PDB file of C-alpha atoms in Angstrom:
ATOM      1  CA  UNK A   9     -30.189  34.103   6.886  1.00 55.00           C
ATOM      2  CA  UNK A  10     -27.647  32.697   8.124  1.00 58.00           C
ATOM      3  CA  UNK A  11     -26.657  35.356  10.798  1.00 60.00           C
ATOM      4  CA  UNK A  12     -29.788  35.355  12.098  1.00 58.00           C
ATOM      5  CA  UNK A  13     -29.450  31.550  12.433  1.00 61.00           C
ATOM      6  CA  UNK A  14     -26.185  32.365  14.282  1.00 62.00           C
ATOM      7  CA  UNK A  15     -27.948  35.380  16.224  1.00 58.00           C
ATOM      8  CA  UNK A  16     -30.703  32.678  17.736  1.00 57.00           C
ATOM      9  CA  UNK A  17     -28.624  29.896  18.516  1.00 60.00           C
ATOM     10  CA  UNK A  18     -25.980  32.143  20.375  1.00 59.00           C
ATOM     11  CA  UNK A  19     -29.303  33.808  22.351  1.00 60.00           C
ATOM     12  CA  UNK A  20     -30.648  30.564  23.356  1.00 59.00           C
ATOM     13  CA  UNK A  21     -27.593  28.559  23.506  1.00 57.00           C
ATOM     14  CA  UNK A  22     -28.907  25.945  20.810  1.00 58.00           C
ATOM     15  CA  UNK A  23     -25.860  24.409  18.008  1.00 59.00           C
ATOM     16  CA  UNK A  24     -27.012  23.284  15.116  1.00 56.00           C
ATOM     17  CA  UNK A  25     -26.903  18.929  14.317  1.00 58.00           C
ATOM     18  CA  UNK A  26     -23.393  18.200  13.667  1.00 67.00           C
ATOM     19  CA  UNK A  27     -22.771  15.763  10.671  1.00 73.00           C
ATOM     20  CA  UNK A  28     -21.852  12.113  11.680  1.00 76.00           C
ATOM     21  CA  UNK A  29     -18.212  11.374  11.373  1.00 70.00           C
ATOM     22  CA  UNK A  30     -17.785   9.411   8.149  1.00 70.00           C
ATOM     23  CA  UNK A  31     -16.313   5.496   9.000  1.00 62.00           C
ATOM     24  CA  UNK A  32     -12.697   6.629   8.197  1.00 59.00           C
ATOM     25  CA  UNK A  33     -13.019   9.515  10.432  1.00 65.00           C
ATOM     26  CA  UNK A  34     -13.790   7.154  13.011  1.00 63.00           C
ATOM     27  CA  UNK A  35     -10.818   4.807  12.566  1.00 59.00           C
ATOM     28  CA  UNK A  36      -8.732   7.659  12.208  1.00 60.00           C
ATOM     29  CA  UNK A  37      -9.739   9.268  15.426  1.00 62.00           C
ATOM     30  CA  UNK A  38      -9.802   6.155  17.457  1.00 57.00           C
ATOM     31  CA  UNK A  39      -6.336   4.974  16.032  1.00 61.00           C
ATOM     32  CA  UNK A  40      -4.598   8.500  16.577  1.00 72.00           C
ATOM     33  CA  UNK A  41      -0.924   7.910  17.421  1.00 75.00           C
ATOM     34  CA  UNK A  42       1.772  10.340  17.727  1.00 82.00           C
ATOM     35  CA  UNK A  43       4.465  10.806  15.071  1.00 82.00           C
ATOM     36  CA  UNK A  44       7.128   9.054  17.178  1.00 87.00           C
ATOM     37  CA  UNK A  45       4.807   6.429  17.854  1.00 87.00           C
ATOM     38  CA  UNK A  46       3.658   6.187  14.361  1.00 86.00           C
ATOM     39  CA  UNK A  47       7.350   6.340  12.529  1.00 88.00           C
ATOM     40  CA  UNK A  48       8.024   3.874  15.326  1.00 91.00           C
ATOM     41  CA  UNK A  49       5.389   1.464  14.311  1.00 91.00           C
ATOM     42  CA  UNK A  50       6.148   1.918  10.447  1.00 89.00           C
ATOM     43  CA  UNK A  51       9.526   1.075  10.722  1.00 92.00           C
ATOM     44  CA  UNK A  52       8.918  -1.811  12.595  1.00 95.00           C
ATOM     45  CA  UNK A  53       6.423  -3.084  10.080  1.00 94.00           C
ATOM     46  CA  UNK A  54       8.838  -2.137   7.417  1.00 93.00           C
ATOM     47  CA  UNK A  55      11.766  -4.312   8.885  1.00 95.00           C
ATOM     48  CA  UNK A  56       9.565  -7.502   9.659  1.00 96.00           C
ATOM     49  CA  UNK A  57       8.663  -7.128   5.841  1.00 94.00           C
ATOM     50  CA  UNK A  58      11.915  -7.233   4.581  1.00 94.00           C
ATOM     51  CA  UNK A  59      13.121  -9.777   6.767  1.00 96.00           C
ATOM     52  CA  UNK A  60      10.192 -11.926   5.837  1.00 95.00           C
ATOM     53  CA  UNK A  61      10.603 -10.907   2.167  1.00 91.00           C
ATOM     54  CA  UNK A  62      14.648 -12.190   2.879  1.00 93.00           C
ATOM     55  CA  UNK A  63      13.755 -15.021   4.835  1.00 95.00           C
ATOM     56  CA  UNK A  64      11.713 -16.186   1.764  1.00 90.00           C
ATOM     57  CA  UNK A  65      14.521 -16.301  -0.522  1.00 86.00           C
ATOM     58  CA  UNK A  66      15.821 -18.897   1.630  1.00 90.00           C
ATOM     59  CA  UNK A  67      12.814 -20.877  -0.101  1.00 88.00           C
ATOM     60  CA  UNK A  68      12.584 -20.550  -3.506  1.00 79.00           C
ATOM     61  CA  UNK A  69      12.623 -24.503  -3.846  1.00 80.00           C
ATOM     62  CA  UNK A  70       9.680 -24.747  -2.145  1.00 84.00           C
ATOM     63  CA  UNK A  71       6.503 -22.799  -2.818  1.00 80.00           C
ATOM     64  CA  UNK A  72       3.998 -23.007  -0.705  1.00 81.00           C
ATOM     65  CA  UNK A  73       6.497 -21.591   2.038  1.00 88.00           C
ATOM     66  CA  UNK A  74       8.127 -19.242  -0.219  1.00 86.00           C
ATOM     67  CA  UNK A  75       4.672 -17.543  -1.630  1.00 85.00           C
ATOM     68  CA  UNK A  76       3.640 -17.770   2.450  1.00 87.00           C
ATOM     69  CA  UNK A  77       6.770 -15.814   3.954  1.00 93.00           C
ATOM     70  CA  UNK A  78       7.303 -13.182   0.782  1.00 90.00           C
ATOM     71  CA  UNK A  79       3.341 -12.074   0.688  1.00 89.00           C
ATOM     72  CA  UNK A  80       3.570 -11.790   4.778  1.00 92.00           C
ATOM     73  CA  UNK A  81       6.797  -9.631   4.335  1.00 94.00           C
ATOM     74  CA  UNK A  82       4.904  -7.599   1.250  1.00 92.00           C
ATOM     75  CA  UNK A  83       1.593  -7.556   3.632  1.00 92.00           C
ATOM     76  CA  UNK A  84       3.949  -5.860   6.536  1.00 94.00           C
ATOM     77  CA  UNK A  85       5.232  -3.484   4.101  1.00 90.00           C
ATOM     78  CA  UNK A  86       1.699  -2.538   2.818  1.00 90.00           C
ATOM     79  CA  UNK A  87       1.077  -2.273   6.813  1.00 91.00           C
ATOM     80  CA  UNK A  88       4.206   0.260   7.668  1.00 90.00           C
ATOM     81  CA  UNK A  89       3.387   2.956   4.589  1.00 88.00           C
ATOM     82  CA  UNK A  90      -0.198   2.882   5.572  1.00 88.00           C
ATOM     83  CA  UNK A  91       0.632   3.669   9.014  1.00 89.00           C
ATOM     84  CA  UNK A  92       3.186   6.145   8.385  1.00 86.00           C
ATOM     85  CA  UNK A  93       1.127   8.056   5.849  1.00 85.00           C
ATOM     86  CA  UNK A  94      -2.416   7.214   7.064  1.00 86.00           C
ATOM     87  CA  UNK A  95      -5.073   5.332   4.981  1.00 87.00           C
ATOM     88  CA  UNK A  96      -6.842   7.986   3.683  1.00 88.00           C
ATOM     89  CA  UNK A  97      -3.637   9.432   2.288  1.00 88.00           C
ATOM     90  CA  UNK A  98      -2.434   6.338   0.586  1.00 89.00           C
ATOM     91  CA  UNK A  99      -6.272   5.657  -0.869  1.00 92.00           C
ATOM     92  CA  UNK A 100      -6.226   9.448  -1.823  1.00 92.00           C
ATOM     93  CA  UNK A 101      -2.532   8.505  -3.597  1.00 89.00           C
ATOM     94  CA  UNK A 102      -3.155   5.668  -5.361  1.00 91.00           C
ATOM     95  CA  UNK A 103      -6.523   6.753  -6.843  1.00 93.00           C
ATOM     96  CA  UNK A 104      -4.399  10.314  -7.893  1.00 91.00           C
ATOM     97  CA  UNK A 105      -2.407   8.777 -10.646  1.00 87.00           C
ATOM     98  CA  UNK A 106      -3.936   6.078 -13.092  1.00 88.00           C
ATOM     99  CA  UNK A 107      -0.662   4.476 -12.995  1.00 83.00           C
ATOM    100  CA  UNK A 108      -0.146   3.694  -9.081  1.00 86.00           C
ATOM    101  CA  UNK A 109      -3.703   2.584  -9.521  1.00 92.00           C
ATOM    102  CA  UNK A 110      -2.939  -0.155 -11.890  1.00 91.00           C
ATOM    103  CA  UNK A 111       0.318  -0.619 -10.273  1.00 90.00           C
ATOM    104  CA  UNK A 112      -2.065  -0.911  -6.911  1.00 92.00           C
ATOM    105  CA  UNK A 113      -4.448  -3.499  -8.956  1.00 95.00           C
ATOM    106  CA  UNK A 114      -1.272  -5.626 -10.226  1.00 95.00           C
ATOM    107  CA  UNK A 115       0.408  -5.511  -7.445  1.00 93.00           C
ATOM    108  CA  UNK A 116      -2.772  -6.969  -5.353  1.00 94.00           C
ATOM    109  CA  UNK A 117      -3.685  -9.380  -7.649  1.00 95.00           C
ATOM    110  CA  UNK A 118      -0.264 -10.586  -7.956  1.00 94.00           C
ATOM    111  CA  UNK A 119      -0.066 -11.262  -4.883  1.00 93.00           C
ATOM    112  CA  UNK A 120      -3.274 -13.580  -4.866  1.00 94.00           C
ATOM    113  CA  UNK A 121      -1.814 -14.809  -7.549  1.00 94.00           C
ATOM    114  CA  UNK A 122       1.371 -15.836  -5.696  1.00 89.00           C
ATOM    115  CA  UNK A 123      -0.580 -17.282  -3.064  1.00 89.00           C
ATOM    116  CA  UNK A 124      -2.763 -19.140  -5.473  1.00 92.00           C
ATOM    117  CA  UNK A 125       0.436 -20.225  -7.679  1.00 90.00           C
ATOM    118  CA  UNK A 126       2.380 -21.794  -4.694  1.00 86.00           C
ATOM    119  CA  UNK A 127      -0.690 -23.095  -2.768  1.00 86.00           C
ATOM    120  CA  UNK A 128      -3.157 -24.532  -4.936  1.00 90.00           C
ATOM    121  CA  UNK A 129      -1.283 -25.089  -7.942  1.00 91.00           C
ATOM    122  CA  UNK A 130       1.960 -25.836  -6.523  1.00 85.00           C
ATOM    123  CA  UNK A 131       3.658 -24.657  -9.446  1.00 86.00           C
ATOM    124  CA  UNK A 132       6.726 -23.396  -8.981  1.00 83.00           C
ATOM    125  CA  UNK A 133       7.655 -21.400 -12.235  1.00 88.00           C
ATOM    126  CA  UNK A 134       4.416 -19.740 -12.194  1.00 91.00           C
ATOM    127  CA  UNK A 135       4.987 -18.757  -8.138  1.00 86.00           C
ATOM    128  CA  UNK A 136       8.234 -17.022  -9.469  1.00 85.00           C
ATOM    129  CA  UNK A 137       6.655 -15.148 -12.234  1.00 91.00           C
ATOM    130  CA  UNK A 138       3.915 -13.908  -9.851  1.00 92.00           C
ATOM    131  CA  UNK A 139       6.905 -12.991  -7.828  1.00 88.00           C
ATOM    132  CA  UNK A 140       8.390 -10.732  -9.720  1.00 89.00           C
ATOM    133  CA  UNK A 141       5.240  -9.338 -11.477  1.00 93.00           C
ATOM    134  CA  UNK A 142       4.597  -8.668  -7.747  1.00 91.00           C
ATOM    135  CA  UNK A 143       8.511  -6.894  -7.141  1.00 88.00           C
ATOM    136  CA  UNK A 144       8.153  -4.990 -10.399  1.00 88.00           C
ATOM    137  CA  UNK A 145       4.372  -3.543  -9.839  1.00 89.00           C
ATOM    138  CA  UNK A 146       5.864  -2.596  -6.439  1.00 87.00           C
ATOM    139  CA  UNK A 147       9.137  -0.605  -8.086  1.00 84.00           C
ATOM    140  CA  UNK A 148       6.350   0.833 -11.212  1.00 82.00           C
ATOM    141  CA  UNK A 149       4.228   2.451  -8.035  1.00 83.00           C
ATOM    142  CA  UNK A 150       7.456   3.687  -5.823  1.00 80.00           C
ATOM    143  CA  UNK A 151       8.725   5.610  -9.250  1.00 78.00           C
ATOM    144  CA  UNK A 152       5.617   7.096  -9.973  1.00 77.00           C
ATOM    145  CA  UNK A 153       7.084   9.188  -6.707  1.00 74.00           C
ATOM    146  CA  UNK A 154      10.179   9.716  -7.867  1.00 75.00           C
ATOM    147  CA  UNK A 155      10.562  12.454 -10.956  1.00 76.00           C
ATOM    148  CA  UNK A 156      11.175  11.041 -14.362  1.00 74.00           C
ATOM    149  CA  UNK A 157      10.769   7.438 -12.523  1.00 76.00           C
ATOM    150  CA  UNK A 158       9.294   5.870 -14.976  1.00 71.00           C
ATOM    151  CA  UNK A 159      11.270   7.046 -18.024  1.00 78.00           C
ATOM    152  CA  UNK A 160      14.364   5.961 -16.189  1.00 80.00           C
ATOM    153  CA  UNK A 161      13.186   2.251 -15.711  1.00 77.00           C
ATOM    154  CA  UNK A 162      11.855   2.168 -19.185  1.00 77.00           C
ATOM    155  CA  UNK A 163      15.369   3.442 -20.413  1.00 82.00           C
ATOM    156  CA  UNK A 164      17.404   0.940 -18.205  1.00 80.00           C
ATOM    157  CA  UNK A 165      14.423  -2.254 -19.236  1.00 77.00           C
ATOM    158  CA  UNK A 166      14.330  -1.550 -22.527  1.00 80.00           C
ATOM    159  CA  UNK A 167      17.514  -3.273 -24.248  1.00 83.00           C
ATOM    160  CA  UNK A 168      16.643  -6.069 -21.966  1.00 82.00           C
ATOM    161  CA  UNK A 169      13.307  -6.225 -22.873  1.00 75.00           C
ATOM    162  CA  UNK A 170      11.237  -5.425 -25.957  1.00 71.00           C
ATOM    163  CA  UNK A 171       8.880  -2.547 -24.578  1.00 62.00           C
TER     164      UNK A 171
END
């Protein structure tokens, strides 16, 4: 059947209905940059990140600024992988492994939490703590990369901590 479908529309010139372009395809083809341009862009992102994430540092006295300047810097570095690797890539990574997803999950909501800490609760302890939940959700997902990762930090962590 369906060389005869191919045998009609090549006679009378007729293509069958393409499918619409699903809504990433869309972005993705309207937001095509080249790899220069793209590494370019990343490592820009990157570097505004970790100078706001440094920059913050500065702060740690004061919350509301602090939480402000380190989730911008973390938001920047979010910002350069994505456009490095593509969104569809890092959604298609982080829903691969069940740990970068809940390193994903903590690592969001600790940064709401950061924000919320520092901004509506003006509580400084609890800003820090949201920090570094937010630091070490962020070194969990980068080891899930690296082989035997997460059996190194768990070997280095443990006489520190009770895991």
């Amino acid at each position: 059947m369906n060389s005869l479908t191919q045998l009609v529309n090549s006679k009378f010139g007729t293509q069958p209905p393409a499918e619409p372009p699903s809504f990433l395809d869309e972005i993705s083809s309207s937001t095509q940059l080249g790899f220069k341009k793209r590494l370019t862009l990343a490592v820009t992102l990157m570097v505004l990140g970790l100078f706001f994430c440094g920059i913050s540092t500065t702060l740690l006295l004061s919350p509301k600024k602090f939480a402000k300047l380190y989730t911008i810097g973390s938001l920047f570095i979010v910002g350069g992988v994505i456009t490095l690797s593509g969104l569809k890539k890092v959604i298609s990574n982080i829903t691969s492994s069940s740990d970068r997803l809940t390193a994903t999950l903590v690592y969001l909501g600790s940064m709401v939490g950061t924000l919320y800490a520092a901004l509506s609760l003006k509580n400084s302890i609890l800003t820090l703590l949201m920090v570094l939940i937010q630091f070490a959700s962020a070194l969990w997902y980068t080891l899930s990369y690296v082989p035997f990762g997460h059996q190194l930090i768990k070997r280095v962590v443990r006489p520190i901590l009770p895991i």
